[in-house]
Tab-separated table of C-alpha atoms in Angstrom:
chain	number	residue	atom	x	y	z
A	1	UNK	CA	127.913	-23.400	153.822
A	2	UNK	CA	124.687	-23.081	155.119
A	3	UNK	CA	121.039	-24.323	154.168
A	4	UNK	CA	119.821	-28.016	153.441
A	5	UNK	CA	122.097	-30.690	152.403
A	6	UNK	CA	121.461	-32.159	148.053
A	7	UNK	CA	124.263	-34.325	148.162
A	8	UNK	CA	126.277	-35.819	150.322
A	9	UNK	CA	129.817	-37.564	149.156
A	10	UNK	CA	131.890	-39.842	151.405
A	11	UNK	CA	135.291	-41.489	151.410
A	12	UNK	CA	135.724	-44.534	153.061
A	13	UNK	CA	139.860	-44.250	153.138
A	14	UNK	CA	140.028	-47.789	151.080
A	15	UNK	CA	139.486	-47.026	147.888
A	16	UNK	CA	135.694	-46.841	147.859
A	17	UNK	CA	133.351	-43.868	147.795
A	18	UNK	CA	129.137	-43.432	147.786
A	19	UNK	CA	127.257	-40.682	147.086
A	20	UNK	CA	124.028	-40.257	147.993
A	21	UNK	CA	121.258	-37.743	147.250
A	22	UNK	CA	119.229	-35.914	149.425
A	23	UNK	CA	115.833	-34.477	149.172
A	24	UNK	CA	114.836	-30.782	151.024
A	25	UNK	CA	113.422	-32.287	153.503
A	26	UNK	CA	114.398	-32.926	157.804
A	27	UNK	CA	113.806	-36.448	157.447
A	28	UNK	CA	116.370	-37.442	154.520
A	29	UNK	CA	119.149	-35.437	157.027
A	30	UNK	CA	118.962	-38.476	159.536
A	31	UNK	CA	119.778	-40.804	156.536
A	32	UNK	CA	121.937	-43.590	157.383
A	33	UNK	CA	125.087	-44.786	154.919
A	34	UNK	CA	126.208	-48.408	155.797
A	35	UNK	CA	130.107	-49.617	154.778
A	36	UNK	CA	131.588	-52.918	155.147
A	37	UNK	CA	135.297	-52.828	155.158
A	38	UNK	CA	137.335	-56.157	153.405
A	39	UNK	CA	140.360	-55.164	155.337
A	40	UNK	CA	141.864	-54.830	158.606
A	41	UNK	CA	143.176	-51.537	159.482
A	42	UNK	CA	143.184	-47.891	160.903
A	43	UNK	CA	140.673	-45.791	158.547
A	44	UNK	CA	139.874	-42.079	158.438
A	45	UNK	CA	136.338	-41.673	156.380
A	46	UNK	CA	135.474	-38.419	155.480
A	47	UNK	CA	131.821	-37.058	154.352
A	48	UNK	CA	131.941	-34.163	152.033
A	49	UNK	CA	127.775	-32.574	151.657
A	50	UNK	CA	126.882	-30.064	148.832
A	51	UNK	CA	124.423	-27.699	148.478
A	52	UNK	CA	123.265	-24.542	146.174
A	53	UNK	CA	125.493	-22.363	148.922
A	54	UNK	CA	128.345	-24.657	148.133
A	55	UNK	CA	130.501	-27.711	150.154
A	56	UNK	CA	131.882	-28.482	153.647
A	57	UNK	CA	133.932	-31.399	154.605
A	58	UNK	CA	134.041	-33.366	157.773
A	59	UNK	CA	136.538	-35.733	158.953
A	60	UNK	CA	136.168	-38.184	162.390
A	61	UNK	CA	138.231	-36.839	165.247
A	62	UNK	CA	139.477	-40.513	165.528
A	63	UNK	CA	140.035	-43.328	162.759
A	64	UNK	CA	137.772	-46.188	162.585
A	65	UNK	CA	139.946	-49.158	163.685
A	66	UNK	CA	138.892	-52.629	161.798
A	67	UNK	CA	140.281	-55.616	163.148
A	68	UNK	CA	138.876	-58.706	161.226
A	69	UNK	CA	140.545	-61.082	163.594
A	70	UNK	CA	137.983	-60.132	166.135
A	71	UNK	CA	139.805	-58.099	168.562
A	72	UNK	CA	143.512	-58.614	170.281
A	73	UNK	CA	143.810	-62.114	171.132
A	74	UNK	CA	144.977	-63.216	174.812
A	75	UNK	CA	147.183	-66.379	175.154
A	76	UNK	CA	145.834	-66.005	178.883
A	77	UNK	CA	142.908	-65.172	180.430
A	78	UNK	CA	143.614	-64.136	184.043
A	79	UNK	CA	141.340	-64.149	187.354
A	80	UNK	CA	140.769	-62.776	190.595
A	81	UNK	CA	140.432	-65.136	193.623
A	82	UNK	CA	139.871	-63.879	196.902
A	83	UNK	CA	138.076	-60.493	197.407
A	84	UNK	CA	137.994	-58.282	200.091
A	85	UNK	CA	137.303	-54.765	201.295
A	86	UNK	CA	137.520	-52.766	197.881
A	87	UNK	CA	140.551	-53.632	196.674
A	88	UNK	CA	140.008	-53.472	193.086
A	89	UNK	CA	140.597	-51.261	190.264
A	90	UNK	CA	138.273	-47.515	190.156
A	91	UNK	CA	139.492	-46.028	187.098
A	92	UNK	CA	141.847	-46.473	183.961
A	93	UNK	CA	143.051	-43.129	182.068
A	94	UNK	CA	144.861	-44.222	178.438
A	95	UNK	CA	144.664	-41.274	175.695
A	96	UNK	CA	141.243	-40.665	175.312
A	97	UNK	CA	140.082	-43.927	177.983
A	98	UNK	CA	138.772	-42.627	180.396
A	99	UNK	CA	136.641	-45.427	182.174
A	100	UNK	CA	135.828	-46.029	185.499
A	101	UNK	CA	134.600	-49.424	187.204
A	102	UNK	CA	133.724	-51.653	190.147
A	103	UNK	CA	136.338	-53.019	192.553
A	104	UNK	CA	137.565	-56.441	192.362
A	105	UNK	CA	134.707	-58.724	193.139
A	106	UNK	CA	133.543	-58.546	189.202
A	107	UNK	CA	137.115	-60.395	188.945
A	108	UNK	CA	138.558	-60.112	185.473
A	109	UNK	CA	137.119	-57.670	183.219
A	110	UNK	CA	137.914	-57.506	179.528
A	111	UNK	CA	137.361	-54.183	177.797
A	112	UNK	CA	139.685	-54.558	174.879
A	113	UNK	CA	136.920	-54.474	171.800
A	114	UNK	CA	134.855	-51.497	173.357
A	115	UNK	CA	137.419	-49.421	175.177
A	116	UNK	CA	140.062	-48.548	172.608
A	117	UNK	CA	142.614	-46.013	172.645
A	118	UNK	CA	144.486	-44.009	170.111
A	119	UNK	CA	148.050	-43.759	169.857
A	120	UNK	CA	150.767	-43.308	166.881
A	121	UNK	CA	154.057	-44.305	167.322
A	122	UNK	CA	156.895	-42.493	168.918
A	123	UNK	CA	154.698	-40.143	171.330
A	124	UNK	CA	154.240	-40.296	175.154
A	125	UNK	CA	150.982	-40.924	176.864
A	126	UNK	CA	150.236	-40.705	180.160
A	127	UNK	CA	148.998	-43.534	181.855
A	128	UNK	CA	146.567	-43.597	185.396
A	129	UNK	CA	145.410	-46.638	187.099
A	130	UNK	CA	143.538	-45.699	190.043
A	131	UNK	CA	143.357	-48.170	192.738
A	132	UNK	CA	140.992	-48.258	196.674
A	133	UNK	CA	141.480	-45.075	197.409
A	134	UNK	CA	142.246	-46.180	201.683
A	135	UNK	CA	145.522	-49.020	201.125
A	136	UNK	CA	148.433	-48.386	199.794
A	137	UNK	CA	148.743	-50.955	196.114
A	138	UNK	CA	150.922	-52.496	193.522
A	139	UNK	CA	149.786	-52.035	190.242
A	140	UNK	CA	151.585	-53.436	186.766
A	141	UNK	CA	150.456	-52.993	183.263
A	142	UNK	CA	151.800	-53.960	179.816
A	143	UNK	CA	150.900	-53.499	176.335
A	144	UNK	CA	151.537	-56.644	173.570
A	145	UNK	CA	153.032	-54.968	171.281
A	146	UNK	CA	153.790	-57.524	168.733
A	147	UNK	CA	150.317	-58.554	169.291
A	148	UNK	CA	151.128	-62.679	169.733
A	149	UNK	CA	148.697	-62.863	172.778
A	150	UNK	CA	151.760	-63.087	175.242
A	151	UNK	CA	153.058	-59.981	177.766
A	152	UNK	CA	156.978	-60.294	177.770
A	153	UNK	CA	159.049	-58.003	180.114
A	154	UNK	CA	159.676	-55.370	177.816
A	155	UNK	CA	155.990	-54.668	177.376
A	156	UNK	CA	155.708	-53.793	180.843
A	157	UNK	CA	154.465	-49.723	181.026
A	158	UNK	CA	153.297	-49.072	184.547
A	159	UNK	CA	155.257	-50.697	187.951
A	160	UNK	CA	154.706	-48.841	190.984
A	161	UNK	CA	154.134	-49.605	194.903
A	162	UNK	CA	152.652	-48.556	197.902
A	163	UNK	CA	150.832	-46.050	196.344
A	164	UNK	CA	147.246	-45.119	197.303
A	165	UNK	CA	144.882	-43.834	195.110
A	166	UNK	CA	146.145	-43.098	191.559
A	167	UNK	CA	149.482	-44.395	190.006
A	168	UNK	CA	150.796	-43.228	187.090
A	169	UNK	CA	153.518	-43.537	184.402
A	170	UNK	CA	154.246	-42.020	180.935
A	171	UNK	CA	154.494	-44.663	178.022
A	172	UNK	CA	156.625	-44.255	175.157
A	173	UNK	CA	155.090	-46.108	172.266
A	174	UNK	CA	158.041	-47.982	170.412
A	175	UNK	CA	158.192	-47.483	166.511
A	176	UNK	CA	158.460	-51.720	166.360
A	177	UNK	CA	154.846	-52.023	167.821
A	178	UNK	CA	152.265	-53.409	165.477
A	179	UNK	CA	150.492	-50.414	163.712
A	180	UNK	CA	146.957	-49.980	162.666
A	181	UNK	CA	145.040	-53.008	164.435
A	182	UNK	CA	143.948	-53.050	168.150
A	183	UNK	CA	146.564	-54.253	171.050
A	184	UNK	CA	145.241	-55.378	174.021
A	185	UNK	CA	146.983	-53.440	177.291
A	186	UNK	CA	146.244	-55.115	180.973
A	187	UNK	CA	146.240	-53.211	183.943
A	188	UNK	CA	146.583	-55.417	187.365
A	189	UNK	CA	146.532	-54.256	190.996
A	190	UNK	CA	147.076	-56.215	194.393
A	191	UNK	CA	147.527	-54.805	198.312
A	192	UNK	CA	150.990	-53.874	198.693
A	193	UNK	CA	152.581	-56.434	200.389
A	194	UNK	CA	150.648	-58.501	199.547
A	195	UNK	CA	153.429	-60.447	196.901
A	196	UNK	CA	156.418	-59.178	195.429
A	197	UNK	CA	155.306	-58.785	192.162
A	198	UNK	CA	152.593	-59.546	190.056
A	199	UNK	CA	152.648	-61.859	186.643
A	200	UNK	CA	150.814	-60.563	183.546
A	201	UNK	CA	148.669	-63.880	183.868
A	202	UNK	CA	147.756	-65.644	187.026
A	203	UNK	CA	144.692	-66.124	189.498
A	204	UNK	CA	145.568	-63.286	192.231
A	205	UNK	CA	143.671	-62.650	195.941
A	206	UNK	CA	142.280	-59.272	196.707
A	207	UNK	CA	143.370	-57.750	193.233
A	208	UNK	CA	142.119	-57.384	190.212
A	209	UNK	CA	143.131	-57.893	186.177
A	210	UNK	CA	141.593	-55.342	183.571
A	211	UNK	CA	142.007	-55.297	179.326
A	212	UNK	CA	142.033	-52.219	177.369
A	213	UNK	CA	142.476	-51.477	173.722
């Protein structure tokens, strides 16, 4: 359609709808509709808007995830002790994450209410940590998929060494992980060599811990 918006409808996805009505004028287009959601949840709203020339609907190219609980909890909150020479984590790549930050001197950073991806069950995503771009690094990552705060074995989704720059690994989402709510993932680097391994939840020298969505 074409022309000035009259009406506009929209549908929450929980059972609730508003319409509001518009007047011909570029101010009322900028209009603002406020909804409060009850219930946790993965939501797809959807804004129908009328006019004499007829109706269009628009639908978010991602749901709106609610999580009343305040975000994915963490049993463990992990730390970075000694720093040195840009060891550190430079970039995560999740779905559509696509963040980059500092090295490991800002020590454990939690991103896992603001950087969120979006997955469904049963489909492969490719994951990319990318490390100091000079040494060779380990780098783990897990996803709590039951969502009790704790990172067992089986969550584990990225293990590589002595790689330098960018690691990757393709994650299969498992049909028993909890659907609809946020899950926090952690990403963790150190120098290789540096240990053997590296625990979902310690203090660590001259790597770095990072939480996703």
């Amino acid at each position: 359609s074409s022309g000035l918006i009259d009406t506009t409808y929209w549908d929450f996805d929980d059972g609730t709808y508003d319409t509001s009505v518009y007047l011909d004028t570029l101010p009322h287009m900028m209009d603002t509709v406020f909804h409060q959601y009850t219930l946790s949840g993965s939501y797809n709203p959807t804004i129908i808007s009328f006019n004499s020339y007829g109706a269009d609907t628009y639908q978010l190219a991602y749901p709106v995830i609610v999580d009343l609980l305040g975000g994915p909890q963490s049993k463990c909150i992990p730390a970075t002790g000694v720093t040195c020479c840009g060891s550190g984590i430079y970039r995560v790549k999740f779905a559509n994450i696509d963040y980059m930050t500092g090295d490991a001197t800002f020590g454990h950073e939690d991103f896992a209410c603001s950087k969120i991806a979006n997955v469904n069950a049963g489909t492969k995503v490719d994951l990319k940590v990318t490390t100091d771009p000079v040494g060779a690094n380990t780098v783990r990552g897990w996803i709590d998929y039951d969502t009790n705060g704790i990172f067992f074995p089986n969550e584990l989704v990225i293990s590589t060494n002595n790689i330098v720059g960018t690691h990757t690994s393709v994650v299969t989402i498992p049909s028993t992980a909890v659907q609809n709510t946020v899950l926090r993932m952690r990403v963790a680097n150190i120098p290789y060599g540096w240990a053997l391994d590296i625990p979902p939840c310690d203090t660590i020298d001259y790597g770095q811990y990072e939480d996703y969505g």
